[in-house]
């Protein structure tokens, strides 16, 4: 690391370690934010491990500058024990407490969001005021608020509602990241930021290709396919914002000077500014060098266990319309995925053998998980025009898409966006009523049978009725 103190002729060990910590790999989520769409990189476990290391380091730094190596070891042991206890408590809550609580409130998105945020602040309070609980035992320890927030999120992530919450939290995440960077910038003078500018430029030039090569080897070692390997490595070349967080904590603990924090910040800014372009043009770069990269393709590629949908059926919303269609779709498609915002519906669908996802189609995460871009048939019972437009924009060109609309104007708009058929309840009811009246006027005996059959169909309590055999004959001939 080309980092030295121009006034003292060298760096103290804490400053050197702070520089190294700042150069840790950034999380895939950071790359996703820059890219603007889901990345194929599936290194979630590695990301979590990195985050755990960072939050533990923040807790150690919060204890202040130690007087000896023994004090560092003691602080680290106490922190690890406390972290282990809180993790056990968080996971236990995610198994025995949170499912019942969130199941009751999941249908109310505002209450759901507030309770989730309250849960996070509870863990933040415990981490920040840990000495209130340990002082009766004669133990003094420090945990960072970042540790509390991370562990609270770890507990919520175990719930089936986490993806829906993730999309609600993402705007807050971006806001807090911006506020953090503003607060750091307000405390740094221009002279401090540029004090090591030459070293920062050299470090960035060395660090980015080095990180790409290191991650390319590591990801390839894990037998990921070559596209995931290349794009994942490319998205990891920048320095994490966590590095600046560690730098700020180190400055507050008197481990480093303002000039070193300026160096870390400038290094992060340079790598972030450059990596944005690599992320934006990552797909084009892969297509350009795919033939050369194919030689590194593993024989057996790794699968992360997630279901990969292809040419399947997607149903948005479970109601009186879609419940009659599901058995028919189940006969024609290997996979039928249903997205619904009612917990009771998703549980009933899963118990019946369907793939059900709790959430809203406005969520990009949900759309990615259900493989919307690879679907062969989509039926949306949502009457929200923006939702249906989003579906029509993402589905393949050869997919068959049925959507719903309230008015003829909305239907015309959806047809212009590529819908194969737009369901309008008024038109369907009018057509059926016309058939009834025509049969009655002609005195056809099918009229009575149709009335009886339709009434039985509407009153059928079966959540997944076998209706496709019933919906032929009589008026349907």
Coordinates of C-alpha atoms in Angstrom, one line a residue:
X1 CA 0.0 0.0 0.0
X2 CA 1.7 3.2 -1.1
X3 CA 0.6 5.1 2.0
X4 CA 3.0 7.0 4.1
X5 CA 3.1 10.0 6.5
X6 CA 5.0 12.9 4.9
X7 CA 5.5 14.6 8.2
X8 CA 6.7 11.6 10.2
X9 CA 8.3 9.5 7.5
X10 CA 5.9 6.6 7.9
X11 CA 2.6 5.3 9.2
X12 CA 1.9 3.9 12.6
X13 CA 0.5 0.3 12.5
X14 CA -3.1 1.4 13.3
X15 CA -3.1 3.6 10.2
X16 CA -1.7 0.8 8.1
X17 CA -4.4 -1.6 9.2
X18 CA -7.0 1.1 8.6
X19 CA -5.8 1.4 5.0
X20 CA -6.0 -2.4 4.6
X21 CA -9.5 -2.6 6.1
X22 CA -10.7 0.2 3.7
X23 CA -9.7 -2.0 0.8
X24 CA -12.0 -4.9 1.7
X25 CA -14.3 -6.0 -1.0
X26 CA -17.5 -4.1 -1.4
X27 CA -20.8 -6.0 -1.0
X28 CA -22.7 -7.2 -4.1
X29 CA -25.6 -5.0 -2.9
X30 CA -23.5 -1.9 -3.5
X31 CA -22.8 -3.1 -7.1
X32 CA -26.5 -3.7 -7.6
X33 CA -27.3 -0.1 -6.6
X34 CA -24.8 1.2 -9.1
X35 CA -26.0 -1.1 -11.8
X36 CA -29.7 -0.4 -11.4
X37 CA -30.9 -3.9 -12.0
X38 CA -30.4 -7.3 -10.4
X39 CA -27.0 -8.8 -10.9
X40 CA -26.4 -12.5 -11.5
X41 CA -23.8 -12.6 -8.8
X42 CA -24.9 -14.9 -6.0
X43 CA -22.2 -14.3 -3.4
X44 CA -24.6 -13.7 -0.5
X45 CA -22.8 -15.9 2.0
X46 CA -19.5 -14.2 1.2
X47 CA -21.1 -10.8 1.6
X48 CA -22.6 -11.7 5.0
X49 CA -19.2 -13.0 6.2
X50 CA -17.6 -9.7 5.1
X51 CA -20.3 -7.6 6.9
X52 CA -19.9 -9.6 10.1
X53 CA -16.2 -9.0 10.1
X54 CA -16.7 -5.3 9.6
X55 CA -19.3 -4.9 12.3
X56 CA -17.1 -6.8 14.7
X57 CA -14.2 -4.5 13.9
X58 CA -16.4 -1.5 14.5
X59 CA -17.3 -2.8 17.9
X60 CA -13.6 -3.3 18.7
X61 CA -12.8 0.2 17.5
X62 CA -15.6 1.6 19.6
X63 CA -13.7 0.4 22.7
X64 CA -11.0 3.0 22.0
X65 CA -7.3 2.7 21.5
X66 CA -6.0 -0.3 23.6
X67 CA -3.0 0.0 25.9
X68 CA -1.7 -3.5 25.1
X69 CA -2.1 -6.6 22.9
X70 CA -3.8 -8.4 25.8
X71 CA -6.4 -5.7 26.0
X72 CA -7.2 -6.1 22.3
X73 CA -7.6 -9.8 22.8
X74 CA -9.9 -9.3 25.8
X75 CA -12.0 -6.8 24.0
X76 CA -12.3 -9.1 21.0
X77 CA -13.3 -12.1 23.1
X78 CA -16.0 -10.1 24.9
X79 CA -17.3 -8.7 21.6
X80 CA -17.4 -12.2 20.0
X81 CA -19.3 -13.6 23.0
X82 CA -21.8 -10.8 23.0
X83 CA -22.3 -11.1 19.2
X84 CA -22.9 -14.8 19.6
X85 CA -25.5 -14.3 22.3
X86 CA -27.3 -11.6 20.3
X87 CA -27.2 -13.8 17.2
X88 CA -28.8 -16.7 19.1
X89 CA -31.4 -14.3 20.5
X90 CA -32.1 -12.9 17.0
X91 CA -32.4 -16.3 15.4
X92 CA -34.6 -17.6 18.2
X93 CA -36.9 -14.6 17.8
X94 CA -37.0 -15.1 14.0
X95 CA -38.2 -18.7 14.6
X96 CA -40.6 -18.4 17.6
X97 CA -41.7 -14.7 17.9
X98 CA -41.5 -12.8 14.7
X99 CA -43.4 -15.2 12.4
X100 CA -46.5 -15.0 14.6
X101 CA -46.2 -11.2 14.9
X102 CA -45.5 -10.5 11.2
X103 CA -48.1 -12.9 10.1
X104 CA -50.8 -10.8 11.9
X105 CA -49.6 -7.5 10.5
X106 CA -48.2 -8.5 7.1
X107 CA -51.4 -7.5 5.2
X108 CA -51.1 -3.9 6.5
X109 CA -48.0 -2.6 4.8
X110 CA -47.7 0.5 6.9
X111 CA -47.9 -1.3 10.2
X112 CA -45.6 -4.0 8.8
X113 CA -43.0 -1.4 7.9
X114 CA -43.2 0.4 11.3
X115 CA -42.9 -2.8 13.3
X116 CA -39.9 -3.9 11.3
X117 CA -38.2 -0.6 11.8
X118 CA -39.0 -0.7 15.5
X119 CA -37.4 -4.1 15.7
X120 CA -34.2 -2.7 14.2
X121 CA -34.1 0.2 16.6
X122 CA -34.6 -2.2 19.5
X123 CA -31.4 -4.0 18.6
X124 CA -29.7 -0.7 18.0
X125 CA -30.6 0.4 21.5
X126 CA -29.4 -2.9 23.1
X127 CA -26.1 -2.6 21.2
X128 CA -25.6 1.0 22.0
X129 CA -26.5 0.6 25.7
X130 CA -25.0 -2.8 26.3
X131 CA -23.2 -1.6 29.4
X132 CA -26.6 -1.0 31.1
X133 CA -27.1 -4.8 31.0
X134 CA -23.5 -5.8 31.8
X135 CA -22.7 -3.3 34.6
X136 CA -24.4 -5.4 37.3
X137 CA -22.0 -8.2 36.3
X138 CA -19.0 -6.0 36.5
X139 CA -18.3 -6.3 32.8
X140 CA -17.6 -3.4 30.5
X141 CA -18.0 -3.9 26.7
X142 CA -18.8 -1.9 23.6
X143 CA -21.0 -2.9 20.7
X144 CA -21.6 -0.6 17.7
X145 CA -25.0 0.5 16.5
X146 CA -24.1 -1.0 13.1
X147 CA -23.8 -4.4 14.9
X148 CA -27.3 -4.0 16.3
X149 CA -28.8 -3.0 13.0
X150 CA -27.1 -5.9 11.2
X151 CA -28.3 -8.5 13.6
X152 CA -31.8 -7.2 13.5
X153 CA -31.8 -7.5 9.8
X154 CA -30.4 -11.0 10.0
X155 CA -33.4 -12.0 12.1
X156 CA -35.9 -10.5 9.7
X157 CA -34.2 -12.0 6.7
X158 CA -35.3 -15.5 7.9
X159 CA -38.9 -14.6 7.4
X160 CA -40.9 -15.1 4.2
X161 CA -41.8 -11.4 4.2
X162 CA -38.2 -10.2 4.0
X163 CA -38.2 -9.5 0.2
X164 CA -41.2 -7.3 0.5
X165 CA -39.6 -5.3 3.3
X166 CA -36.3 -5.1 1.4
X167 CA -37.9 -3.0 -1.3
X168 CA -39.5 -0.7 1.3
X169 CA -36.1 -0.3 3.0
X170 CA -34.0 0.3 -0.1
X171 CA -34.9 4.0 -0.4
X172 CA -34.0 4.5 3.2
X173 CA -30.7 2.7 2.7
X174 CA -29.8 5.1 -0.2
X175 CA -30.9 8.1 1.9
X176 CA -28.8 7.1 4.9
X177 CA -25.8 6.3 2.7
X178 CA -26.0 9.8 1.2
X179 CA -26.4 11.4 4.6
X180 CA -23.4 9.5 5.9
X181 CA -21.2 10.7 3.0
X182 CA -22.4 14.2 3.5
X183 CA -21.5 14.1 7.2
X184 CA -18.0 12.7 6.3
X185 CA -17.4 15.4 3.7
X186 CA -18.4 18.2 6.1
X187 CA -15.7 17.1 8.5
X188 CA -12.9 16.8 5.9
X189 CA -10.9 19.8 4.7
X190 CA -9.9 19.9 1.0
X191 CA -6.2 19.8 2.1
X192 CA -6.9 16.7 4.2
X193 CA -8.7 15.0 1.3
X194 CA -5.9 15.7 -1.2
X195 CA -2.9 15.3 1.2
X196 CA -2.2 11.8 -0.2
X197 CA -3.8 12.2 -3.6
X198 CA -0.9 10.7 -5.5
X199 CA -0.9 7.7 -3.3
X200 CA -4.6 7.4 -3.7
X201 CA -4.4 7.4 -7.5
X202 CA -1.6 4.8 -7.5
X203 CA -3.5 2.6 -4.9
X204 CA -6.7 2.8 -7.0
X205 CA -4.8 1.8 -10.2
X206 CA -3.3 -1.2 -8.5
X207 CA -6.2 -2.2 -6.3
X208 CA -9.0 -2.4 -9.0
X209 CA -7.3 -4.9 -11.3
X210 CA -5.9 -6.8 -8.4
X211 CA -9.4 -7.2 -6.8
X212 CA -10.8 -8.3 -10.2
X213 CA -8.2 -11.0 -10.6
X214 CA -8.5 -12.2 -7.0
X215 CA -12.2 -12.4 -7.1
X216 CA -12.1 -14.0 -10.6
X217 CA -9.9 -16.8 -9.2
X218 CA -12.0 -17.2 -6.0
X219 CA -15.4 -17.3 -7.7
X220 CA -14.1 -19.6 -10.4
X221 CA -12.8 -21.9 -7.6
X222 CA -16.4 -22.1 -6.3
X223 CA -17.5 -23.4 -9.7
X224 CA -19.8 -20.5 -10.7
X225 CA -20.6 -20.2 -14.4
X226 CA -18.3 -17.9 -16.4
X227 CA -20.8 -15.1 -16.7
X228 CA -21.4 -14.9 -13.0
X229 CA -17.6 -15.2 -12.5
X230 CA -16.8 -12.3 -14.8
X231 CA -19.6 -9.9 -13.8
X232 CA -19.3 -10.8 -10.1
X233 CA -15.5 -10.0 -10.2
X234 CA -16.1 -6.8 -12.2
X235 CA -18.7 -5.6 -9.7
X236 CA -16.3 -6.1 -6.8
X237 CA -13.5 -3.8 -7.9
X238 CA -14.5 -0.7 -6.0
X239 CA -13.8 0.1 -2.4
X240 CA -16.7 -0.3 -0.1
X241 CA -18.5 2.5 1.8
X242 CA -17.8 0.2 4.8
X243 CA -14.2 1.2 4.4
X244 CA -15.1 4.8 5.1
X245 CA -17.3 3.7 8.0
X246 CA -14.3 1.9 9.5
X247 CA -12.1 4.9 8.8
X248 CA -14.5 7.3 10.6
X249 CA -14.6 4.9 13.6
X250 CA -10.8 4.6 13.6
X251 CA -10.5 8.4 13.6
X252 CA -12.9 8.8 16.5
X253 CA -10.8 6.2 18.4
X254 CA -7.6 8.1 17.6
X255 CA -6.2 5.2 15.6
X256 CA -5.6 7.4 12.5
X257 CA -5.3 11.1 11.5
X258 CA -7.6 13.2 9.4
X259 CA -5.2 12.9 6.5
X260 CA -5.4 9.1 6.5
X261 CA -9.2 9.4 6.5
X262 CA -8.9 11.8 3.6
X263 CA -6.8 9.2 1.8
X264 CA -9.3 6.4 2.5
X265 CA -12.2 8.6 1.3
X266 CA -10.4 9.7 -1.9
X267 CA -9.5 6.1 -2.7
X268 CA -13.1 5.1 -2.3
X269 CA -14.3 8.0 -4.4
X270 CA -11.9 7.1 -7.2
X271 CA -12.8 3.4 -7.3
X272 CA -16.5 4.1 -7.1
X273 CA -16.4 6.7 -9.9
X274 CA -14.5 4.3 -12.2
X275 CA -16.4 1.1 -11.3
X276 CA -19.8 2.7 -12.2
X277 CA -18.8 2.5 -15.9
X278 CA -17.6 -1.1 -15.7
X279 CA -20.9 -2.0 -14.0
X280 CA -23.0 -0.1 -16.6
X281 CA -21.2 -1.8 -19.5
X282 CA -20.5 -5.1 -17.8
X283 CA -22.8 -7.1 -20.1
X284 CA -21.3 -5.6 -23.2
X285 CA -17.8 -6.4 -21.9
X286 CA -18.8 -10.0 -21.2
X287 CA -20.2 -10.4 -24.7
X288 CA -17.0 -8.9 -26.2
X289 CA -14.7 -11.3 -24.3
X290 CA -17.0 -14.3 -23.8
X291 CA -15.0 -16.5 -26.3
X292 CA -11.7 -15.8 -24.5
X293 CA -13.3 -16.3 -21.1
X294 CA -15.0 -19.6 -22.0
X295 CA -11.8 -21.5 -21.4
X296 CA -12.1 -20.8 -17.7
X297 CA -15.7 -22.3 -17.6
X298 CA -15.9 -25.0 -14.9
X299 CA -17.1 -28.4 -16.0
X300 CA -19.7 -28.6 -13.3
X301 CA -21.2 -25.2 -12.4
X302 CA -22.4 -24.3 -8.9
X303 CA -26.1 -23.9 -8.1
X304 CA -27.1 -21.9 -5.1
X305 CA -30.3 -23.9 -4.5
X306 CA -32.7 -21.2 -5.7
X307 CA -35.3 -22.4 -8.2
X308 CA -34.6 -21.3 -11.8
X309 CA -37.8 -20.8 -13.6
X310 CA -38.1 -21.1 -17.3
X311 CA -41.1 -21.1 -19.7
X312 CA -43.4 -21.2 -16.7
X313 CA -46.7 -19.6 -15.7
X314 CA -47.0 -16.6 -13.5
X315 CA -50.2 -15.6 -11.8
X316 CA -50.5 -12.2 -10.0
X317 CA -53.1 -12.2 -7.3
X318 CA -55.3 -15.0 -5.9
X319 CA -59.0 -14.2 -6.2
X320 CA -62.2 -15.6 -7.6
X321 CA -60.8 -15.2 -11.1
X322 CA -57.4 -16.8 -10.8
X323 CA -58.4 -19.6 -8.4
X324 CA -60.5 -21.2 -11.2
X325 CA -57.6 -21.0 -13.6
X326 CA -54.8 -22.4 -11.4
X327 CA -55.7 -26.2 -11.9
X328 CA -55.8 -25.7 -15.6
X329 CA -52.4 -24.0 -15.7
X330 CA -51.0 -26.7 -13.4
X331 CA -51.8 -29.3 -16.1
X332 CA -50.1 -27.4 -18.9
X333 CA -47.0 -26.0 -17.1
X334 CA -44.3 -27.7 -14.9
X335 CA -44.1 -24.6 -12.7
X336 CA -46.9 -22.2 -11.7
X337 CA -45.8 -19.3 -9.5
X338 CA -48.4 -17.1 -7.7
X339 CA -47.7 -13.7 -6.2
X340 CA -50.1 -12.4 -3.7
X341 CA -50.2 -9.8 -0.9
X342 CA -52.3 -11.9 1.5
X343 CA -50.4 -14.2 3.9
X344 CA -53.4 -16.6 4.2
X345 CA -53.5 -16.9 0.4
X346 CA -49.8 -17.7 0.0
X347 CA -50.0 -20.3 2.8
X348 CA -53.0 -22.0 1.2
X349 CA -51.3 -22.0 -2.2
X350 CA -48.1 -23.5 -0.8
X351 CA -50.1 -26.2 1.0
X352 CA -51.8 -27.0 -2.4
X353 CA -48.4 -27.5 -4.0
X354 CA -48.0 -24.2 -5.9
X355 CA -45.0 -22.0 -5.7
X356 CA -46.4 -18.9 -3.9
X357 CA -44.5 -15.7 -3.1
X358 CA -45.7 -13.1 -0.7
X359 CA -45.2 -9.6 -2.0
X360 CA -46.1 -7.0 -4.6
X361 CA -45.2 -7.0 -8.3
X362 CA -43.9 -3.5 -7.9
X363 CA -40.9 -5.0 -6.2
X364 CA -38.0 -5.7 -8.6
X365 CA -36.7 -8.3 -6.2
X366 CA -40.0 -10.2 -6.4
X367 CA -40.1 -10.0 -10.2
X368 CA -36.6 -11.4 -10.4
X369 CA -37.3 -14.3 -8.0
X370 CA -40.3 -15.5 -9.9
X371 CA -38.4 -15.3 -13.2
X372 CA -40.8 -12.9 -14.9
X373 CA -38.4 -12.3 -17.8
X374 CA -38.5 -16.1 -18.6
X375 CA -42.2 -16.7 -18.2
X376 CA -44.3 -18.2 -21.0
X377 CA -47.7 -17.2 -19.7
X378 CA -48.7 -14.4 -17.3
X379 CA -52.1 -13.8 -15.8
X380 CA -52.5 -10.6 -13.7
X381 CA -55.7 -10.0 -11.8
X382 CA -54.3 -6.7 -10.6
X383 CA -56.3 -3.7 -11.9
X384 CA -53.4 -1.3 -11.3
X385 CA -52.3 -0.1 -14.7
X386 CA -48.7 0.8 -13.7
X387 CA -48.2 -2.8 -12.3
X388 CA -49.5 -4.3 -15.5
X389 CA -47.4 -2.0 -17.7
X390 CA -44.3 -3.1 -15.7
X391 CA -45.2 -6.8 -16.3
X392 CA -45.7 -6.1 -20.1
X393 CA -42.3 -4.4 -20.3
X394 CA -40.4 -7.2 -18.6
X395 CA -42.0 -10.4 -20.1
X396 CA -40.4 -12.0 -23.2
X397 CA -41.8 -10.9 -26.6
X398 CA -43.2 -14.4 -27.2
X399 CA -45.0 -14.7 -23.8
X400 CA -48.8 -14.7 -23.6
X401 CA -50.0 -12.1 -21.2
X402 CA -53.5 -11.6 -19.7
X403 CA -54.1 -8.5 -17.6
X404 CA -57.1 -6.9 -16.0
X405 CA -58.5 -3.3 -16.3
X406 CA -61.4 -1.4 -14.9
X407 CA -62.3 0.7 -17.9
X408 CA -62.1 0.4 -21.7
X409 CA -59.6 3.3 -21.8
X410 CA -57.3 1.4 -19.5
X411 CA -57.8 -1.7 -21.6
X412 CA -56.9 0.1 -24.8
X413 CA -53.7 1.5 -23.2
X414 CA -52.7 -2.0 -22.1
X415 CA -53.3 -3.4 -25.5
X416 CA -51.0 -0.8 -26.9
X417 CA -48.3 -2.0 -24.5
X418 CA -48.6 -5.5 -25.9
X419 CA -51.2 -7.3 -23.8
X420 CA -52.7 -10.4 -25.6
X421 CA -56.0 -10.1 -23.7
X422 CA -57.3 -7.5 -21.2
X423 CA -59.9 -8.8 -18.7
X424 CA -62.7 -6.3 -18.1
X425 CA -65.3 -7.6 -15.7
X426 CA -68.1 -5.5 -17.1
X427 CA -67.6 -6.8 -20.7
X428 CA -67.4 -10.4 -19.6
X429 CA -70.6 -10.1 -17.4
X430 CA -72.4 -8.3 -20.3
X431 CA -71.5 -11.1 -22.7
X432 CA -72.7 -13.8 -20.3
X433 CA -75.9 -11.9 -19.6
X434 CA -76.6 -11.6 -23.3
X435 CA -76.1 -15.4 -23.7
X436 CA -78.6 -15.9 -20.8
X437 CA -81.2 -13.7 -22.4
X438 CA -80.7 -15.2 -25.8
X439 CA -81.1 -18.7 -24.4
X440 CA -84.2 -17.7 -22.4
X441 CA -85.9 -16.0 -25.4
X442 CA -85.3 -19.1 -27.5
X443 CA -86.7 -21.4 -24.8
X444 CA -83.5 -23.5 -24.8
X445 CA -83.3 -26.0 -21.9
X446 CA -79.6 -25.1 -21.7
X447 CA -80.7 -21.9 -20.0
X448 CA -81.7 -23.6 -16.7
X449 CA -78.7 -25.9 -16.7
X450 CA -76.3 -22.9 -17.3
X451 CA -77.9 -20.9 -14.5
X452 CA -77.5 -23.9 -12.1
X453 CA -74.0 -24.7 -13.2
X454 CA -72.8 -21.1 -12.9
X455 CA -74.4 -20.8 -9.5
X456 CA -72.6 -23.9 -8.3
X457 CA -69.3 -22.6 -9.7
X458 CA -69.6 -19.3 -7.8
X459 CA -70.6 -21.0 -4.6
X460 CA -67.9 -23.7 -4.7
X461 CA -65.9 -23.4 -1.5
X462 CA -62.9 -25.4 -3.0
X463 CA -59.9 -23.0 -3.1
X464 CA -58.8 -24.7 -6.3
X465 CA -61.9 -26.1 -8.1
X466 CA -61.6 -28.3 -11.2
X467 CA -63.6 -25.9 -13.3
X468 CA -62.3 -26.3 -16.8
X469 CA -64.4 -29.4 -17.5
X470 CA -67.4 -27.6 -16.1
X471 CA -66.9 -24.5 -18.2
X472 CA -67.8 -26.3 -21.5
X473 CA -71.2 -27.2 -23.0
X474 CA -74.5 -25.4 -22.6
X475 CA -74.0 -21.7 -23.3
X476 CA -70.3 -22.3 -24.1
X477 CA -71.0 -24.4 -27.2

